[in-house]
Amino acid sequence: QFWNNALLPSIHSQTTPSSQRNVTNYSGVKILTGHSFQHFMNDTTENADKHVLIHFYAPSCGHCKRFNIIWNELAQLITYMNWNSVMEVMKMDVTKNEVVVLNHAEEEEEDGRKSTLGDMWSLPSVFYFPAGEKRNVPIPMEAEEEEYQKEAPKDETFTASNKESVKVRKDGVGGINSAYEIIEWLVGQGKIDTEELLRLEKEGIKKKEKCLEEEQRRKEEEKKRMDALGEEVLHDILEEIEAVDF
């Protein structure tokens, strides 16, 4: 393997049996380890047609704990919208798993490895791997600047000449307030076919309507069966009463 340039570095990773590579939590978020992340990065066939979002976090980080709730909501929203055939949501605990990315660029570092994740140690961090571009540098999700008008002092009134616009940054990814903000940012990258998302959403609505119709039909059939059973039991009771010699 060394001479074939196929030797992989030894990394710190939680144990993940090969039979449990696709472990997900109750919300549908795929749990990555150091080893499964390596497999994800180096296997170009896995999730090749999916847009993948990965959340790197630390369990002791307060912002991460808050953001984990939103991340779970994101996975649930994607499933509800029937987008899980084109999107996948993942996360990885960086306190228990080492992130090492083999360099796929033409110019390699001296040690033959290069992290394409940039400064991911500002936790929580989110990186977007567009479909078909896994070997390219992933897109980091960064907080956008918000502009507001600075308030005037109590003894002064703003005029057109002294108005001052101030730009501030949100509190990183941890400042995101809803899963919808993440979807808005994701679509804004211009990598996703929005018409495909609308088509999948319509298909999902049809599937839900069909499931509701089938559930309603099942309930009606069950009610008819119970009514018929009740009538049969009542008939048997009446016959027994008639057969009793008072």
Short mmCIF file of C-alpha atoms in Angstrom, two decimals:
data_model
loop_
_atom_site.label_atom_id
_atom_site.label_comp_id
_atom_site.label_asym_id
_atom_site.label_seq_id
_atom_site.Cartn_x
_atom_site.Cartn_y
_atom_site.Cartn_z
CA GLN A 1 0.00 0.00 0.00
CA PHE A 2 2.86 2.39 0.74
CA TRP A 3 4.46 1.94 -2.68
CA ASN A 4 1.04 2.24 -4.36
CA ASN A 5 0.38 5.53 -2.54
CA ALA A 6 -2.68 3.91 -0.93
CA LEU A 7 -1.54 3.88 2.69
CA LEU A 8 -4.02 5.73 4.90
CA PRO A 9 -2.93 7.67 8.00
CA SER A 10 -3.76 6.36 11.44
CA ILE A 11 -6.42 8.63 12.92
CA HIS A 12 -8.31 8.99 16.16
CA SER A 13 -11.86 7.74 15.63
CA GLN A 14 -14.85 6.31 17.41
CA THR A 15 -15.46 2.68 16.60
CA THR A 16 -17.99 2.16 13.85
CA PRO A 17 -18.65 -1.43 12.67
CA SER A 18 -18.80 -1.67 8.90
CA SER A 19 -22.36 -2.99 9.23
CA GLN A 20 -23.33 0.25 11.00
CA ARG A 21 -21.70 2.74 8.65
CA ASN A 22 -25.01 4.51 8.02
CA VAL A 23 -25.94 5.19 11.65
CA THR A 24 -28.49 8.00 12.01
CA ASN A 25 -30.15 9.63 15.01
CA TYR A 26 -33.90 9.89 15.59
CA SER A 27 -34.12 12.96 13.33
CA GLY A 28 -32.34 11.36 10.38
CA VAL A 29 -28.93 12.99 10.87
CA LYS A 30 -26.14 10.64 9.83
CA ILE A 31 -23.46 10.23 12.51
CA LEU A 32 -19.90 10.38 11.15
CA THR A 33 -16.72 9.12 12.81
CA GLY A 34 -13.14 9.75 11.80
CA HIS A 35 -13.08 6.53 9.78
CA SER A 36 -16.49 6.93 8.14
CA PHE A 37 -15.61 10.54 7.24
CA GLN A 38 -12.46 9.27 5.53
CA HIS A 39 -14.58 6.77 3.62
CA PHE A 40 -17.03 9.52 2.70
CA MET A 41 -14.25 11.76 1.36
CA ASN A 42 -12.36 9.09 -0.56
CA ASP A 43 -15.25 7.08 -2.02
CA THR A 44 -16.46 9.20 -4.92
CA THR A 45 -19.41 6.87 -5.56
CA GLU A 46 -20.99 7.28 -2.10
CA ASN A 47 -23.49 10.15 -2.01
CA ALA A 48 -22.11 11.30 -5.36
CA ASP A 49 -25.54 12.53 -6.46
CA LYS A 50 -26.43 14.14 -3.13
CA HIS A 51 -25.80 17.57 -1.67
CA VAL A 52 -24.22 16.91 1.73
CA LEU A 53 -24.09 19.21 4.75
CA ILE A 54 -21.77 18.28 7.61
CA HIS A 55 -21.91 19.84 11.07
CA PHE A 56 -18.71 19.64 13.13
CA TYR A 57 -19.32 20.14 16.84
CA ALA A 58 -18.11 19.57 20.40
CA PRO A 59 -20.56 18.23 23.03
CA SER A 60 -19.29 20.69 25.65
CA CYS A 61 -19.82 23.74 23.41
CA GLY A 62 -22.89 25.76 24.40
CA HIS A 63 -23.45 27.13 20.89
CA CYS A 64 -23.14 23.57 19.53
CA LYS A 65 -25.81 22.28 21.90
CA ARG A 66 -28.21 24.99 20.73
CA PHE A 67 -27.30 24.48 17.07
CA ASN A 68 -27.78 20.70 17.36
CA ILE A 69 -31.50 21.34 17.90
CA ILE A 70 -31.68 23.36 14.68
CA TRP A 71 -29.59 20.72 12.87
CA ASN A 72 -32.07 18.01 13.85
CA GLU A 73 -34.92 20.25 12.67
CA LEU A 74 -33.10 20.64 9.34
CA ALA A 75 -32.93 16.88 8.83
CA GLN A 76 -36.63 16.54 9.72
CA LEU A 77 -37.53 19.39 7.35
CA ILE A 78 -35.61 17.81 4.47
CA THR A 79 -37.40 14.50 5.05
CA TYR A 80 -40.79 16.22 5.31
CA MET A 81 -40.17 18.10 2.04
CA ASN A 82 -39.18 14.84 0.34
CA TRP A 83 -35.71 16.21 -0.42
CA ASN A 84 -33.78 13.38 1.24
CA SER A 85 -33.14 11.76 -2.14
CA VAL A 86 -30.95 14.74 -3.13
CA MET A 87 -29.75 16.03 0.27
CA GLU A 88 -28.12 14.44 3.28
CA VAL A 89 -27.42 15.91 6.70
CA MET A 90 -24.48 14.66 8.76
CA LYS A 91 -22.59 15.59 11.91
CA MET A 92 -19.35 14.66 13.64
CA ASP A 93 -18.01 15.08 17.17
CA VAL A 94 -14.51 16.53 16.68
CA THR A 95 -13.53 15.81 20.30
CA LYS A 96 -13.67 12.07 19.63
CA ASN A 97 -12.80 11.97 15.94
CA GLU A 98 -9.85 13.35 14.04
CA VAL A 99 -10.55 15.14 10.77
CA VAL A 100 -7.92 14.30 8.19
CA VAL A 101 -8.58 14.93 4.52
CA LEU A 102 -6.27 13.43 1.93
CA ASN A 103 -5.18 16.07 -0.52
CA HIS A 104 -6.78 15.69 -3.95
CA ALA A 105 -5.33 18.90 -5.34
CA GLU A 106 -2.44 18.86 -7.81
CA GLU A 107 -0.10 20.60 -5.37
CA GLU A 108 0.25 18.61 -2.17
CA GLU A 109 1.59 19.60 1.20
CA GLU A 110 4.96 18.16 2.22
CA ASP A 111 3.30 15.41 4.26
CA GLY A 112 1.00 14.49 1.35
CA ARG A 113 -2.10 15.64 3.20
CA LYS A 114 -4.07 18.83 3.22
CA SER A 115 -7.21 19.79 5.06
CA THR A 116 -9.73 21.28 2.66
CA LEU A 117 -11.95 22.29 5.57
CA GLY A 118 -10.16 25.52 6.36
CA ASP A 119 -10.59 26.91 9.86
CA MET A 120 -13.19 24.50 11.20
CA TRP A 121 -12.16 24.93 14.80
CA SER A 122 -14.58 27.79 15.30
CA LEU A 123 -17.37 25.56 16.50
CA PRO A 124 -20.02 24.87 15.48
CA SER A 125 -18.88 24.68 11.86
CA VAL A 126 -20.88 23.64 8.80
CA PHE A 127 -19.46 22.65 5.44
CA TYR A 128 -21.39 22.03 2.23
CA PHE A 129 -20.30 19.38 -0.27
CA PRO A 130 -22.25 19.99 -3.52
CA ALA A 131 -23.37 16.97 -5.52
CA GLY A 132 -20.66 15.75 -7.86
CA GLU A 133 -18.05 18.06 -6.32
CA LYS A 134 -16.95 16.09 -3.27
CA ARG A 135 -13.28 16.23 -4.20
CA ASN A 136 -13.39 19.98 -4.58
CA VAL A 137 -12.94 22.34 -1.66
CA PRO A 138 -16.21 22.31 0.35
CA ILE A 139 -18.13 25.51 0.93
CA PRO A 140 -18.06 26.75 4.55
CA MET A 141 -21.25 28.21 5.91
CA GLU A 142 -20.43 31.64 7.23
CA ALA A 143 -22.52 34.22 9.02
CA GLU A 144 -23.66 37.10 6.84
CA GLU A 145 -23.22 40.73 7.73
CA GLU A 146 -26.32 42.62 8.78
CA GLU A 147 -26.61 46.36 8.25
CA TYR A 148 -28.51 48.71 10.52
CA GLN A 149 -28.70 52.43 11.17
CA LYS A 150 -26.76 53.55 14.21
CA GLU A 151 -28.96 55.29 16.76
CA ALA A 152 -28.57 59.03 17.18
CA PRO A 153 -27.50 60.46 20.54
CA LYS A 154 -30.36 61.77 22.70
CA ASP A 155 -29.36 65.39 22.08
CA GLU A 156 -28.87 64.99 18.32
CA THR A 157 -31.12 64.18 15.39
CA PHE A 158 -29.76 62.29 12.41
CA THR A 159 -29.72 64.14 9.12
CA ALA A 160 -29.03 62.80 5.66
CA SER A 161 -25.39 63.82 6.10
CA ASN A 162 -24.69 62.27 9.48
CA LYS A 163 -26.58 58.97 9.19
CA GLU A 164 -24.20 56.10 9.80
CA SER A 165 -24.69 52.53 8.59
CA VAL A 166 -23.03 49.92 10.76
CA LYS A 167 -22.33 46.38 9.64
CA VAL A 168 -22.17 43.66 12.26
CA ARG A 169 -21.73 39.93 12.00
CA LYS A 170 -24.01 37.38 13.51
CA ASP A 171 -22.57 35.12 16.17
CA GLY A 172 -21.18 32.65 13.62
CA VAL A 173 -23.14 29.56 12.62
CA GLY A 174 -24.28 29.32 16.23
CA GLY A 175 -26.28 32.50 15.67
CA ILE A 176 -28.61 30.83 13.17
CA ASN A 177 -32.17 30.70 14.49
CA SER A 178 -33.95 28.19 12.26
CA ALA A 179 -33.50 25.40 9.74
CA TYR A 180 -35.09 27.66 7.12
CA GLU A 181 -32.07 29.98 7.30
CA ILE A 182 -29.81 27.05 6.43
CA ILE A 183 -32.01 26.06 3.48
CA GLU A 184 -32.04 29.67 2.27
CA TRP A 185 -28.24 29.81 2.46
CA LEU A 186 -27.91 26.44 0.74
CA VAL A 187 -30.13 27.40 -2.19
CA GLY A 188 -28.29 30.72 -2.41
CA GLN A 189 -25.06 28.90 -3.30
CA GLY A 190 -26.53 28.23 -6.75
CA LYS A 191 -25.61 24.53 -6.77
CA ILE A 192 -29.08 23.07 -6.28
CA ASP A 193 -31.77 22.72 -8.93
CA THR A 194 -34.72 24.49 -7.31
CA GLU A 195 -37.13 23.10 -9.91
CA GLU A 196 -36.06 19.62 -8.82
CA LEU A 197 -36.79 20.56 -5.21
CA LEU A 198 -40.27 21.77 -6.17
CA ARG A 199 -40.90 18.57 -8.12
CA LEU A 200 -39.83 16.42 -5.18
CA GLU A 201 -41.98 18.47 -2.81
CA LYS A 202 -45.04 17.92 -5.03
CA GLU A 203 -44.29 14.20 -5.18
CA GLY A 204 -44.03 14.17 -1.40
CA ILE A 205 -47.39 15.92 -1.06
CA LYS A 206 -49.00 13.33 -3.35
CA LYS A 207 -47.45 10.51 -1.32
CA LYS A 208 -48.75 12.05 1.92
CA GLU A 209 -52.22 12.47 0.43
CA LYS A 210 -52.18 8.85 -0.77
CA CYS A 211 -51.06 7.66 2.67
CA LEU A 212 -53.85 9.67 4.32
CA GLU A 213 -56.41 8.21 1.91
CA GLU A 214 -55.15 4.68 2.59
CA GLU A 215 -55.21 5.32 6.33
CA GLN A 216 -58.77 6.67 6.11
CA ARG A 217 -59.84 3.67 4.04
CA ARG A 218 -58.22 1.30 6.55
CA LYS A 219 -60.05 3.00 9.42
CA GLU A 220 -63.37 2.79 7.59
CA GLU A 221 -62.82 -0.92 6.85
CA GLU A 222 -61.88 -1.54 10.48
CA LYS A 223 -65.01 0.29 11.63
CA LYS A 224 -67.19 -1.81 9.31
CA ARG A 225 -65.53 -4.98 10.58
CA MET A 226 -66.06 -4.00 14.20
CA ASP A 227 -69.68 -3.01 13.51
CA ALA A 228 -70.30 -6.35 11.84
CA LEU A 229 -68.60 -8.16 14.72
CA GLY A 230 -70.67 -6.20 17.22
CA GLU A 231 -73.89 -7.09 15.43
CA GLU A 232 -72.86 -10.75 15.36
CA VAL A 233 -72.08 -10.76 19.09
CA LEU A 234 -75.34 -8.95 19.87
CA HIS A 235 -77.27 -11.49 17.79
CA ASP A 236 -75.65 -14.38 19.67
CA ILE A 237 -76.49 -12.76 23.03
CA LEU A 238 -80.13 -12.28 22.03
CA GLU A 239 -80.37 -15.91 20.91
CA GLU A 240 -78.95 -17.07 24.26
CA ILE A 241 -81.48 -14.90 26.11
CA GLU A 242 -84.36 -16.31 24.05
CA ALA A 243 -83.13 -19.85 24.74
CA VAL A 244 -83.23 -19.32 28.50
CA ASP A 245 -86.31 -20.86 30.09
CA PHE A 246 -87.53 -18.32 32.68
#
